[in-house]
Tab-separated table of C-alpha atoms in Angstrom:
chain	number	residue	atom	x	y	z
A	29	UNK	CA	-4.122	28.865	29.283
A	30	UNK	CA	-2.531	25.642	27.477
A	31	UNK	CA	-3.504	21.933	28.261
A	32	UNK	CA	-0.441	20.801	30.291
A	33	UNK	CA	-1.109	24.003	32.660
A	34	UNK	CA	-4.614	23.524	33.269
A	35	UNK	CA	-3.724	19.431	33.911
A	36	UNK	CA	-1.159	20.775	36.683
A	37	UNK	CA	-3.865	23.219	37.891
A	38	UNK	CA	-6.083	20.491	38.157
A	39	UNK	CA	-3.966	17.650	40.061
A	40	UNK	CA	-2.896	20.311	42.283
A	41	UNK	CA	-6.829	20.901	43.003
A	42	UNK	CA	-7.114	17.657	43.199
A	43	UNK	CA	-4.808	16.927	45.968
A	44	UNK	CA	-6.256	19.877	48.004
A	45	UNK	CA	-9.455	18.087	47.904
A	46	UNK	CA	-8.209	14.658	48.936
A	47	UNK	CA	-6.074	16.745	51.872
A	48	UNK	CA	-9.497	18.563	52.629
A	49	UNK	CA	-12.507	16.827	52.368
A	50	UNK	CA	-13.978	13.255	53.084
A	51	UNK	CA	-16.479	13.371	50.492
A	52	UNK	CA	-15.044	10.283	48.196
A	53	UNK	CA	-18.213	11.724	45.161
A	54	UNK	CA	-16.057	13.495	42.080
A	55	UNK	CA	-14.893	16.867	43.045
A	56	UNK	CA	-16.413	19.556	40.575
A	57	UNK	CA	-14.816	22.910	39.497
A	58	UNK	CA	-15.870	25.630	37.739
A	59	UNK	CA	-12.683	28.318	37.629
A	60	UNK	CA	-11.291	29.351	34.273
A	61	UNK	CA	-9.224	25.983	33.755
A	62	UNK	CA	-11.855	22.855	33.873
A	63	UNK	CA	-9.859	19.721	33.472
A	64	UNK	CA	-11.985	16.584	31.315
A	65	UNK	CA	-12.248	14.617	34.288
A	66	UNK	CA	-14.709	16.761	35.835
A	67	UNK	CA	-18.163	17.132	36.267
A	68	UNK	CA	-19.107	19.932	34.059
A	69	UNK	CA	-22.096	20.960	31.616
A	70	UNK	CA	-21.996	20.792	28.379
A	71	UNK	CA	-23.604	22.780	25.882
A	72	UNK	CA	-25.827	20.677	22.674
A	73	UNK	CA	-26.122	23.335	19.707
A	74	UNK	CA	-27.324	20.806	17.575
A	75	UNK	CA	-29.402	17.629	17.712
A	76	UNK	CA	-29.913	15.715	14.269
A	77	UNK	CA	-32.228	12.961	14.270
A	78	UNK	CA	-31.271	10.127	11.962
A	79	UNK	CA	-33.376	6.985	12.329
A	80	UNK	CA	-36.314	6.624	13.784
A	81	UNK	CA	-34.694	6.182	17.288
A	82	UNK	CA	-31.488	7.443	17.116
A	83	UNK	CA	-29.487	11.704	16.823
A	84	UNK	CA	-26.714	12.970	16.692
A	85	UNK	CA	-25.505	15.383	18.483
A	86	UNK	CA	-23.101	18.492	18.464
A	87	UNK	CA	-21.876	19.321	22.298
A	88	UNK	CA	-19.628	22.398	22.843
A	89	UNK	CA	-16.719	22.151	25.603
A	90	UNK	CA	-14.973	25.242	26.801
A	91	UNK	CA	-11.698	26.244	28.431
A	92	UNK	CA	-9.451	23.308	26.772
A	93	UNK	CA	-7.865	22.424	23.526
A	94	UNK	CA	-9.908	19.170	22.455
A	95	UNK	CA	-12.300	17.395	24.667
A	96	UNK	CA	-10.733	14.164	26.552
A	97	UNK	CA	-7.093	13.573	27.901
A	98	UNK	CA	-5.131	13.108	24.957
A	99	UNK	CA	-5.198	14.369	21.414
A	100	UNK	CA	-4.585	11.058	19.917
A	101	UNK	CA	-7.014	8.701	22.400
A	102	UNK	CA	-9.770	7.118	22.289
A	103	UNK	CA	-12.234	9.168	24.744
A	104	UNK	CA	-15.735	8.371	26.241
A	105	UNK	CA	-17.540	10.617	27.965
A	106	UNK	CA	-20.063	9.705	31.397
A	107	UNK	CA	-23.377	11.314	31.446
A	108	UNK	CA	-24.924	11.551	34.497
A	109	UNK	CA	-29.040	12.423	34.724
A	110	UNK	CA	-31.164	13.562	37.699
A	111	UNK	CA	-34.660	12.183	36.784
A	112	UNK	CA	-35.585	13.166	40.191
A	113	UNK	CA	-36.022	9.681	40.953
A	114	UNK	CA	-32.669	8.322	41.245
A	115	UNK	CA	-29.303	9.528	39.364
A	116	UNK	CA	-28.708	7.526	35.964
A	117	UNK	CA	-25.677	7.795	34.105
A	118	UNK	CA	-23.869	5.953	30.875
A	119	UNK	CA	-20.846	6.453	28.976
A	120	UNK	CA	-20.649	7.223	25.426
A	121	UNK	CA	-17.893	7.356	23.406
A	122	UNK	CA	-17.616	10.395	20.554
A	123	UNK	CA	-18.091	9.421	16.994
A	124	UNK	CA	-15.629	12.350	16.110
A	125	UNK	CA	-11.811	12.514	16.211
A	126	UNK	CA	-10.504	12.919	19.883
A	127	UNK	CA	-8.602	16.688	18.506
A	128	UNK	CA	-11.427	17.679	17.271
A	129	UNK	CA	-11.482	21.600	19.090
A	130	UNK	CA	-14.562	23.242	20.501
A	131	UNK	CA	-17.331	20.499	19.713
A	132	UNK	CA	-17.798	16.407	19.810
A	133	UNK	CA	-20.251	14.321	18.266
A	134	UNK	CA	-22.034	11.735	19.933
A	135	UNK	CA	-24.477	9.376	18.954
A	136	UNK	CA	-27.242	8.376	21.148
A	137	UNK	CA	-29.958	5.468	20.625
A	138	UNK	CA	-32.758	6.119	22.597
A	139	UNK	CA	-33.713	2.787	24.470
A	140	UNK	CA	-36.966	1.923	25.243
A	141	UNK	CA	-37.859	2.037	29.386
A	142	UNK	CA	-36.367	0.135	31.467
A	143	UNK	CA	-35.425	0.221	35.275
A	144	UNK	CA	-31.563	1.779	35.906
A	145	UNK	CA	-32.142	3.232	31.925
A	146	UNK	CA	-33.291	6.464	30.207
A	147	UNK	CA	-30.058	8.829	29.636
A	148	UNK	CA	-30.430	8.517	25.944
A	149	UNK	CA	-33.772	9.034	26.100
A	150	UNK	CA	-33.197	11.982	27.738
A	151	UNK	CA	-29.860	13.178	25.542
A	152	UNK	CA	-31.889	12.986	22.126
A	153	UNK	CA	-34.685	15.058	23.783
A	154	UNK	CA	-32.680	17.748	24.251
A	155	UNK	CA	-32.877	20.683	22.141
A	156	UNK	CA	-30.221	23.350	21.126
A	157	UNK	CA	-29.440	25.514	23.914
A	158	UNK	CA	-30.006	22.900	26.396
A	159	UNK	CA	-26.694	21.629	28.562
A	160	UNK	CA	-26.304	18.394	30.131
A	161	UNK	CA	-23.809	17.103	33.339
A	162	UNK	CA	-20.794	14.760	32.035
A	163	UNK	CA	-17.548	14.201	32.580
A	164	UNK	CA	-14.200	12.613	30.848
A	165	UNK	CA	-13.275	8.509	31.834
A	166	UNK	CA	-10.398	7.502	32.470
A	167	UNK	CA	-8.081	6.196	29.420
A	168	UNK	CA	-9.174	2.504	28.539
A	169	UNK	CA	-6.164	0.622	28.352
A	170	UNK	CA	-5.950	-2.105	25.670
A	171	UNK	CA	-3.995	-4.715	25.745
A	172	UNK	CA	-1.135	-2.799	28.236
A	173	UNK	CA	-1.331	0.396	25.966
A	174	UNK	CA	-4.234	3.227	25.709
A	175	UNK	CA	-2.497	3.926	21.912
A	176	UNK	CA	-4.218	2.504	19.118
A	177	UNK	CA	-2.237	4.553	17.016
A	178	UNK	CA	1.104	2.331	15.580
A	179	UNK	CA	0.488	-0.309	16.726
A	180	UNK	CA	-1.143	-2.715	14.474
A	181	UNK	CA	-1.078	-3.295	10.305
A	182	UNK	CA	-4.679	-4.767	10.043
A	183	UNK	CA	-7.454	-3.921	12.262
A	184	UNK	CA	-11.299	-5.020	12.706
A	185	UNK	CA	-14.101	-3.408	13.755
A	186	UNK	CA	-17.045	-5.632	14.627
A	187	UNK	CA	-19.755	-3.544	16.191
A	188	UNK	CA	-23.249	-4.622	16.346
A	189	UNK	CA	-25.912	-1.818	16.387
A	190	UNK	CA	-25.040	1.376	18.081
A	191	UNK	CA	-21.618	-0.380	18.724
A	192	UNK	CA	-20.425	0.981	15.447
A	193	UNK	CA	-20.305	4.301	17.931
A	194	UNK	CA	-16.783	3.583	19.720
A	195	UNK	CA	-15.797	2.229	16.423
A	196	UNK	CA	-16.050	4.865	14.246
A	197	UNK	CA	-13.762	7.317	16.978
A	198	UNK	CA	-11.449	4.527	16.262
A	199	UNK	CA	-12.086	4.324	12.846
A	200	UNK	CA	-11.244	8.621	12.632
A	201	UNK	CA	-8.488	8.079	14.724
A	202	UNK	CA	-6.308	5.120	12.725
A	203	UNK	CA	-7.749	6.409	9.232
A	204	UNK	CA	-6.566	10.220	9.642
A	205	UNK	CA	-3.060	8.992	12.334
A	206	UNK	CA	-2.247	5.597	11.291
A	207	UNK	CA	-1.220	4.148	7.814
A	208	UNK	CA	-3.642	0.594	9.046
A	209	UNK	CA	-5.827	-0.856	6.774
A	210	UNK	CA	-9.150	-0.786	8.709
A	211	UNK	CA	-11.940	-3.927	8.310
A	212	UNK	CA	-15.551	-2.676	9.552
A	213	UNK	CA	-17.941	-4.852	9.989
A	214	UNK	CA	-21.249	-4.184	10.899
A	215	UNK	CA	-23.934	-6.530	12.152
A	216	UNK	CA	-27.976	-5.073	12.186
A	217	UNK	CA	-31.293	-6.389	12.245
A	218	UNK	CA	-32.530	-4.659	9.114
A	219	UNK	CA	-31.228	-2.055	6.933
A	220	UNK	CA	-32.585	0.248	8.619
A	221	UNK	CA	-30.878	-0.082	11.494
A	222	UNK	CA	-27.630	0.597	10.335
A	223	UNK	CA	-26.072	3.942	11.842
A	224	UNK	CA	-22.654	6.168	10.222
A	225	UNK	CA	-23.827	3.690	7.136
A	226	UNK	CA	-24.031	6.546	5.119
A	227	UNK	CA	-19.772	7.776	6.838
A	228	UNK	CA	-19.266	4.935	6.542
A	229	UNK	CA	-19.830	3.931	2.561
A	230	UNK	CA	-18.397	7.265	2.219
A	231	UNK	CA	-15.246	7.106	4.236
A	232	UNK	CA	-14.443	3.241	2.116
A	233	UNK	CA	-15.216	4.892	-1.579
A	234	UNK	CA	-12.713	7.237	-0.722
A	235	UNK	CA	-10.021	5.216	0.718
A	236	UNK	CA	-10.774	1.587	-1.269
A	237	UNK	CA	-6.917	1.008	-0.264
A	238	UNK	CA	-7.303	0.964	3.412
A	239	UNK	CA	-11.173	0.594	4.637
A	240	UNK	CA	-13.479	-2.166	3.857
A	241	UNK	CA	-16.853	-2.361	5.013
A	242	UNK	CA	-19.407	-5.031	5.524
A	243	UNK	CA	-22.253	-5.291	6.693
A	244	UNK	CA	-24.974	-7.966	7.841
A	245	UNK	CA	-28.665	-8.469	8.582
A	246	UNK	CA	-30.231	-10.822	10.986
A	247	UNK	CA	-33.688	-10.203	10.711
A	248	UNK	CA	-34.016	-9.651	6.400
A	249	UNK	CA	-32.187	-11.078	3.728
A	250	UNK	CA	-31.099	-8.564	0.679
A	251	UNK	CA	-28.628	-8.383	-2.061
A	252	UNK	CA	-25.706	-6.926	-0.929
A	253	UNK	CA	-25.474	-8.163	2.818
A	254	UNK	CA	-24.259	-11.252	4.595
A	255	UNK	CA	-27.133	-12.712	6.686
A	256	UNK	CA	-26.481	-14.055	9.967
A	257	UNK	CA	-25.041	-12.670	13.204
A	258	UNK	CA	-21.687	-14.154	12.543
A	259	UNK	CA	-19.645	-17.391	12.029
A	260	UNK	CA	-16.008	-18.209	11.117
A	261	UNK	CA	-16.927	-17.620	7.117
A	262	UNK	CA	-17.950	-14.156	8.048
A	263	UNK	CA	-14.846	-13.812	9.881
A	264	UNK	CA	-12.646	-14.868	6.049
A	265	UNK	CA	-14.771	-12.380	4.329
A	266	UNK	CA	-14.404	-9.344	6.143
A	267	UNK	CA	-11.903	-9.132	8.953
A	268	UNK	CA	-8.159	-9.495	9.071
A	269	UNK	CA	-6.390	-12.553	8.310
A	270	UNK	CA	-5.475	-14.009	12.015
A	271	UNK	CA	-2.376	-15.701	10.392
A	272	UNK	CA	-0.448	-11.871	10.747
A	273	UNK	CA	0.839	-11.111	14.333
A	274	UNK	CA	0.218	-7.572	13.814
A	275	UNK	CA	-3.347	-6.885	13.496
A	276	UNK	CA	-5.986	-6.371	16.251
A	277	UNK	CA	-10.081	-6.863	16.378
A	278	UNK	CA	-12.267	-4.624	18.305
A	279	UNK	CA	-15.400	-5.670	19.469
A	280	UNK	CA	-18.518	-3.129	20.940
A	281	UNK	CA	-21.892	-4.382	21.265
A	282	UNK	CA	-24.594	-5.485	23.196
A	283	UNK	CA	-23.498	-7.808	26.336
A	284	UNK	CA	-25.023	-10.862	23.933
A	285	UNK	CA	-23.245	-9.578	21.032
A	286	UNK	CA	-19.758	-9.507	22.590
A	287	UNK	CA	-20.555	-12.492	24.236
A	288	UNK	CA	-21.349	-14.256	20.471
A	289	UNK	CA	-18.119	-12.858	19.029
A	290	UNK	CA	-15.207	-12.968	21.341
A	291	UNK	CA	-16.549	-14.409	25.293
A	292	UNK	CA	-17.996	-11.763	28.401
A	293	UNK	CA	-15.988	-9.457	29.432
A	294	UNK	CA	-16.221	-10.392	32.970
A	295	UNK	CA	-15.404	-8.345	36.311
A	296	UNK	CA	-12.285	-8.954	38.781
A	297	UNK	CA	-13.360	-10.767	41.855
A	298	UNK	CA	-13.635	-7.872	45.325
A	299	UNK	CA	-13.416	-8.617	48.750
A	300	UNK	CA	-16.306	-6.438	49.877
A	301	UNK	CA	-18.927	-7.617	47.338
A	302	UNK	CA	-18.971	-3.904	45.244
A	303	UNK	CA	-18.039	-3.854	41.563
A	304	UNK	CA	-15.025	-5.166	40.727
A	305	UNK	CA	-13.201	-3.480	37.227
A	306	UNK	CA	-14.113	-5.212	34.277
A	307	UNK	CA	-11.509	-7.216	32.836
A	308	UNK	CA	-11.281	-8.971	29.407
A	309	UNK	CA	-12.148	-12.650	30.844
A	310	UNK	CA	-10.938	-15.527	28.141
A	311	UNK	CA	-11.594	-15.570	24.276
A	312	UNK	CA	-14.303	-17.666	23.628
A	313	UNK	CA	-16.980	-17.363	20.433
A	314	UNK	CA	-16.514	-17.012	16.978
A	315	UNK	CA	-13.433	-15.527	17.069
A	316	UNK	CA	-11.515	-18.030	18.826
A	317	UNK	CA	-12.988	-20.467	16.390
A	318	UNK	CA	-11.802	-18.533	13.373
A	319	UNK	CA	-8.252	-18.805	14.880
A	320	UNK	CA	-7.393	-16.031	16.522
A	321	UNK	CA	-5.390	-15.259	19.656
A	322	UNK	CA	-6.566	-13.152	22.822
A	323	UNK	CA	-3.802	-10.726	21.998
A	324	UNK	CA	-5.629	-10.114	18.577
A	325	UNK	CA	-8.781	-9.273	20.321
A	326	UNK	CA	-9.941	-6.278	22.376
A	327	UNK	CA	-14.028	-6.273	23.786
A	328	UNK	CA	-14.594	-2.555	23.909
């Protein structure tokens, strides 16, 4: 069954549920046609440890052509885990191309225990044959559009630690389906903390005219690496020229990292005190100091 027919069926199903149920939780379906936005089980077919606390999972999906809502749009899933005390959820962006068929890859880090956390440790502990529950999240709007292909002549990808995962998916999209230049800046504490380094170096070696990769370390000084969490000199060396209009920088990492580079991600105010939608907030930090304007930066 084609993805378009599947989507129409899912839309009919959602409308039917809305008309017959007062339950506001996310619906699940188990018909032959399963739309991405419904919670469903995903099968782990491989789990490879790539660092002392990080794994890459190969995950299988069924009954549709590709994982997400569109094959050329960045895809993100929300994983749900019931640990018998509370229901946890966490978002992950696959590192594989959104159009990949049958399987996708997740880069997952097992963080030390904290209240409300533990999804990463749960996923890293899964074995081939195990399944987990997840749904594909809505498409992310990046400065008025969810598309990344065909918009910019040069894209910078600024990653702090595991922030490389969502940006690696964007790199895959741009490399295969666009002609833009891509500059990756990966910032980590130590050399052994760098995730996806082998893959990034291989891509840069195969596409030297389009892709550059720069690494910076904050916890050690080492030949071949920049030093520090970031400054305007690092920007000039590793990222697109801000004087060129049609460029973009994506910034991804922990909250403090994003704030240092581009200012906080904020939330819309609500009247009932609930959590509002995430919004970009003003451009601040290193990228503002380096001369970029808000239309040239997206806090991913």
